[in-house]
Short mmCIF file of C-alpha atoms in Angstrom, two decimals:
data_model
loop_
_atom_site.label_atom_id
_atom_site.label_comp_id
_atom_site.label_asym_id
_atom_site.label_seq_id
_atom_site.Cartn_x
_atom_site.Cartn_y
_atom_site.Cartn_z
CA MET A 1 0.06 -0.14 -0.15
CA ASN A 2 1.04 3.25 -0.62
CA LYS A 3 2.21 5.96 2.25
CA ILE A 4 -0.50 8.52 2.84
CA ASN A 5 0.79 12.21 2.33
CA SER A 6 -0.91 14.02 5.12
CA GLU A 7 -0.18 17.22 4.32
CA ILE A 8 -1.74 17.02 0.78
CA LYS A 9 -4.92 14.37 2.46
CA ASN A 10 -5.15 17.39 4.93
CA ASP A 11 -5.04 20.48 2.47
CA PHE A 12 -5.94 19.54 -0.89
CA ILE A 13 -7.12 23.11 -2.10
CA THR A 14 -3.53 24.07 -1.23
CA PHE A 15 -1.94 21.15 -2.90
CA THR A 16 -3.91 21.94 -5.92
CA ARG A 17 -3.34 25.61 -5.82
CA LEU A 18 0.37 24.84 -5.85
CA VAL A 19 0.13 22.33 -9.47
CA ILE A 20 -2.23 24.54 -11.07
CA ASP A 21 -1.19 28.00 -10.26
CA ARG A 22 1.43 30.01 -12.47
CA LYS A 23 4.71 29.73 -11.21
CA ASN A 24 7.67 31.68 -13.35
CA THR A 25 11.58 30.19 -13.40
CA THR A 26 14.16 33.44 -13.62
CA GLU A 27 16.12 31.58 -16.16
CA ARG A 28 15.94 30.97 -19.97
CA GLN A 29 17.94 28.34 -20.41
CA ILE A 30 18.57 26.09 -17.40
CA TYR A 31 21.95 24.30 -17.04
CA LEU A 32 22.36 20.94 -15.14
CA ASN A 33 26.04 21.76 -14.46
CA ASP A 34 25.88 20.24 -10.61
CA LYS A 35 26.31 16.71 -9.81
CA LYS A 36 23.72 14.93 -7.80
CA PRO A 37 25.23 14.69 -4.63
CA SER A 38 23.65 11.02 -4.31
CA ARG A 39 24.63 9.65 -7.80
CA LYS A 40 27.41 11.11 -9.13
CA ASP A 41 26.48 10.06 -12.63
CA THR A 42 23.61 12.51 -12.95
CA ASN A 43 23.66 15.97 -13.34
CA TYR A 44 21.39 18.26 -11.08
CA TYR A 45 19.52 21.79 -11.21
CA GLU A 46 18.07 22.78 -8.12
CA LYS A 47 16.59 26.54 -8.08
CA PRO A 48 13.10 28.35 -6.37
CA LEU A 49 10.46 29.68 -8.95
CA VAL A 50 8.78 32.73 -8.84
CA TYR A 51 5.80 32.28 -6.73
CA ASN A 52 4.14 33.75 -3.82
CA PRO A 53 3.29 33.13 -1.75
CA GLU A 54 4.58 29.65 -1.12
CA ASN A 55 8.62 28.50 -1.52
CA ILE A 56 8.57 26.13 -4.74
CA LYS A 57 11.68 24.19 -5.98
CA LEU A 58 11.99 23.42 -9.60
CA ILE A 59 14.19 19.87 -9.42
CA ILE A 60 15.79 18.49 -12.47
CA GLU A 61 18.20 15.29 -12.88
CA ALA A 62 18.95 14.10 -15.75
CA ARG A 63 21.84 10.95 -16.52
CA GLN A 64 25.12 11.59 -17.93
CA ASP A 65 25.21 8.24 -19.42
CA VAL A 66 21.40 7.47 -20.48
CA ARG A 67 20.22 10.26 -22.54
CA SER A 68 16.16 9.60 -22.55
CA CYS A 69 16.48 9.51 -18.80
CA PHE A 70 15.42 12.57 -16.55
CA ARG A 71 13.26 13.82 -13.92
CA PHE A 72 11.71 16.98 -13.38
CA LYS A 73 10.03 17.64 -10.02
CA LEU A 74 8.33 20.48 -8.00
CA ARG A 75 9.25 20.51 -4.00
CA CYS A 76 7.56 23.00 -1.70
CA GLN A 77 8.88 22.13 2.37
CA THR A 78 6.75 24.91 3.47
CA PHE A 79 3.71 22.51 2.49
CA THR A 80 5.51 18.71 2.22
CA ASP A 81 8.40 17.27 2.35
CA GLU A 82 8.07 15.43 -0.25
CA PRO A 83 8.30 16.46 -4.42
CA TYR A 84 4.51 17.24 -4.77
CA PHE A 85 4.60 16.70 -8.79
CA ARG A 86 6.92 14.79 -10.97
CA PHE A 87 7.41 13.21 -14.07
CA ASP A 88 9.41 10.12 -14.95
CA SER A 89 10.82 9.45 -18.39
CA ASP A 90 12.39 6.05 -17.40
CA GLY A 91 11.60 3.59 -14.69
CA ALA A 92 9.41 0.95 -12.82
CA THR A 93 5.85 0.96 -14.06
CA HIS A 94 3.61 2.80 -11.58
CA MET A 95 0.43 0.63 -10.30
CA ASN A 96 -2.24 2.77 -9.02
CA LEU A 97 -4.50 1.80 -6.05
CA ASP A 98 -7.73 2.86 -7.46
CA ASP A 99 -9.90 -0.17 -7.37
CA SER A 100 -12.91 1.27 -9.91
CA ASN A 101 -10.63 0.89 -12.88
CA GLY A 102 -9.21 -2.92 -13.99
CA LEU A 103 -5.79 -4.12 -13.47
CA LEU A 104 -4.75 -2.85 -17.10
CA ASP A 105 -5.70 0.72 -16.74
CA ARG A 106 -4.21 0.59 -12.68
CA LYS A 107 -0.53 0.16 -14.51
CA VAL A 108 1.06 3.30 -15.42
CA THR A 109 4.00 2.36 -17.68
CA THR A 110 7.02 5.62 -17.72
CA PRO A 111 7.11 7.96 -18.78
CA HIS A 112 4.35 9.72 -16.76
CA PHE A 113 3.74 12.09 -14.44
CA ASN A 114 3.13 11.73 -10.54
CA THR A 115 0.36 13.56 -8.14
CA TYR A 116 -1.75 12.79 -5.70
CA ASN A 117 -5.21 12.56 -5.07
CA ASN A 118 -7.54 14.11 -2.49
CA ALA A 119 -7.07 10.68 -0.54
CA GLY A 120 -2.74 11.65 -0.18
CA VAL A 121 -1.86 8.95 -2.06
CA VAL A 122 0.48 9.27 -5.05
CA ILE A 123 -1.00 8.54 -8.74
CA ALA A 124 0.21 8.14 -11.99
CA TYR A 125 -0.73 9.52 -15.28
CA LYS A 126 -0.06 9.89 -18.93
CA THR A 127 -1.02 12.76 -20.60
CA VAL A 128 -2.79 12.49 -24.42
CA GLU A 129 0.49 13.26 -25.52
CA LEU A 130 2.74 10.31 -23.71
CA LYS A 131 -0.01 7.85 -24.94
CA ASN A 132 1.30 8.45 -28.27
CA PRO A 133 3.66 6.43 -28.92
CA GLU A 134 5.37 8.68 -31.98
CA VAL A 135 5.15 11.86 -29.73
CA GLU A 136 6.61 9.98 -26.98
CA SER A 137 9.49 8.94 -28.72
CA VAL A 138 9.99 12.68 -29.90
CA LEU A 139 9.30 14.25 -26.44
CA LEU A 140 12.05 11.52 -24.93
CA ASN A 141 14.80 12.11 -27.42
CA ASP A 142 14.79 16.03 -26.45
CA ILE A 143 15.04 16.91 -22.49
CA SER A 144 13.79 20.65 -23.57
CA LEU A 145 10.95 19.57 -25.50
CA CYS A 146 9.71 16.90 -22.28
CA PHE A 147 10.63 19.96 -20.03
CA ALA A 148 8.23 22.40 -21.80
CA HIS A 149 5.32 19.82 -21.92
CA PHE A 150 6.25 18.94 -18.13
CA CYS A 151 5.86 22.92 -17.71
CA HIS A 152 2.48 22.87 -19.27
CA GLU A 153 1.07 20.41 -17.32
CA SER A 154 2.29 22.49 -14.14
CA ASN A 155 2.13 25.77 -15.36
CA ILE A 156 5.33 27.23 -15.43
CA ARG A 157 6.74 29.66 -17.78
CA PHE A 158 9.65 32.02 -18.69
CA PRO A 159 8.79 34.39 -18.41
CA GLU A 160 5.16 35.07 -19.44
CA GLU A 161 4.39 32.62 -22.08
CA GLU A 162 7.45 30.84 -22.84
CA PHE A 163 9.32 27.79 -21.71
CA SER A 164 12.69 27.71 -20.74
CA GLU A 165 15.04 25.35 -22.40
CA VAL A 166 17.13 22.81 -20.62
CA ILE A 167 21.32 22.24 -21.06
CA PRO A 168 22.16 18.95 -19.70
CA PHE A 169 25.91 20.08 -19.57
CA SER A 170 27.36 22.93 -20.47
CA ILE A 171 30.28 23.49 -22.85
CA ASP A 172 32.97 23.85 -19.70
CA VAL A 173 32.21 20.52 -18.16
CA ILE A 174 32.35 18.46 -21.06
CA PRO A 175 35.26 15.78 -20.74
CA LEU A 176 38.10 16.45 -23.03
CA ASP A 177 41.09 15.34 -23.32
CA LEU A 178 43.15 18.39 -23.49
CA ASN A 179 46.43 17.01 -24.90
CA ASN A 180 49.59 18.96 -27.19
CA GLU A 181 48.95 16.55 -30.03
CA ASP A 182 47.37 18.23 -33.30
CA PRO A 183 44.51 15.59 -34.16
CA LEU A 184 45.07 16.99 -38.10
CA ALA A 185 48.76 16.18 -38.08
CA ASN A 186 49.12 13.22 -40.32
CA ILE A 187 46.40 14.34 -42.70
CA ASP A 188 47.15 15.62 -46.34
CA PHE A 189 44.67 17.83 -47.62
CA ASN A 190 45.81 18.21 -51.20
CA GLY A 191 45.50 15.05 -52.35
#
């Protein structure tokens, strides 16, 4: 059985407001320069969003070795310790506990969004776009496009109606072998 988030269960109106109200990023381009403390193979970003009166943080994680493996999270620790809205591009299938649906309808494969119902239980869902295999494939191959989809679902913009772009790493952190050898030294360009 899933753990119940009592803060969300007891104040579902505030939770709903945190998801649907407009929030803004302060950066046009979001660079994932930091490493996640618990996973050195994952690039990480965590910054507050512009939203009053709550302190909402946007968290982005992207694996370095798997281009299509990333997560977007919203956290408001003044309301609840757990992220209250999340997108998972990869990972385990989620099993919703709603008994009114059949077993097949309760299974939600990744990619999917995670949120809570009014009982404070985590539920996963796919948007219409994520249910379309062709659109899903396009989204998973472009972290910025997928982030725009997340922003559309959670009402995040930069600053008015635009979406921020996610850059999985910056130029200064690309691992290069910087030796003194000229890689073009033995190439004859004349013949």
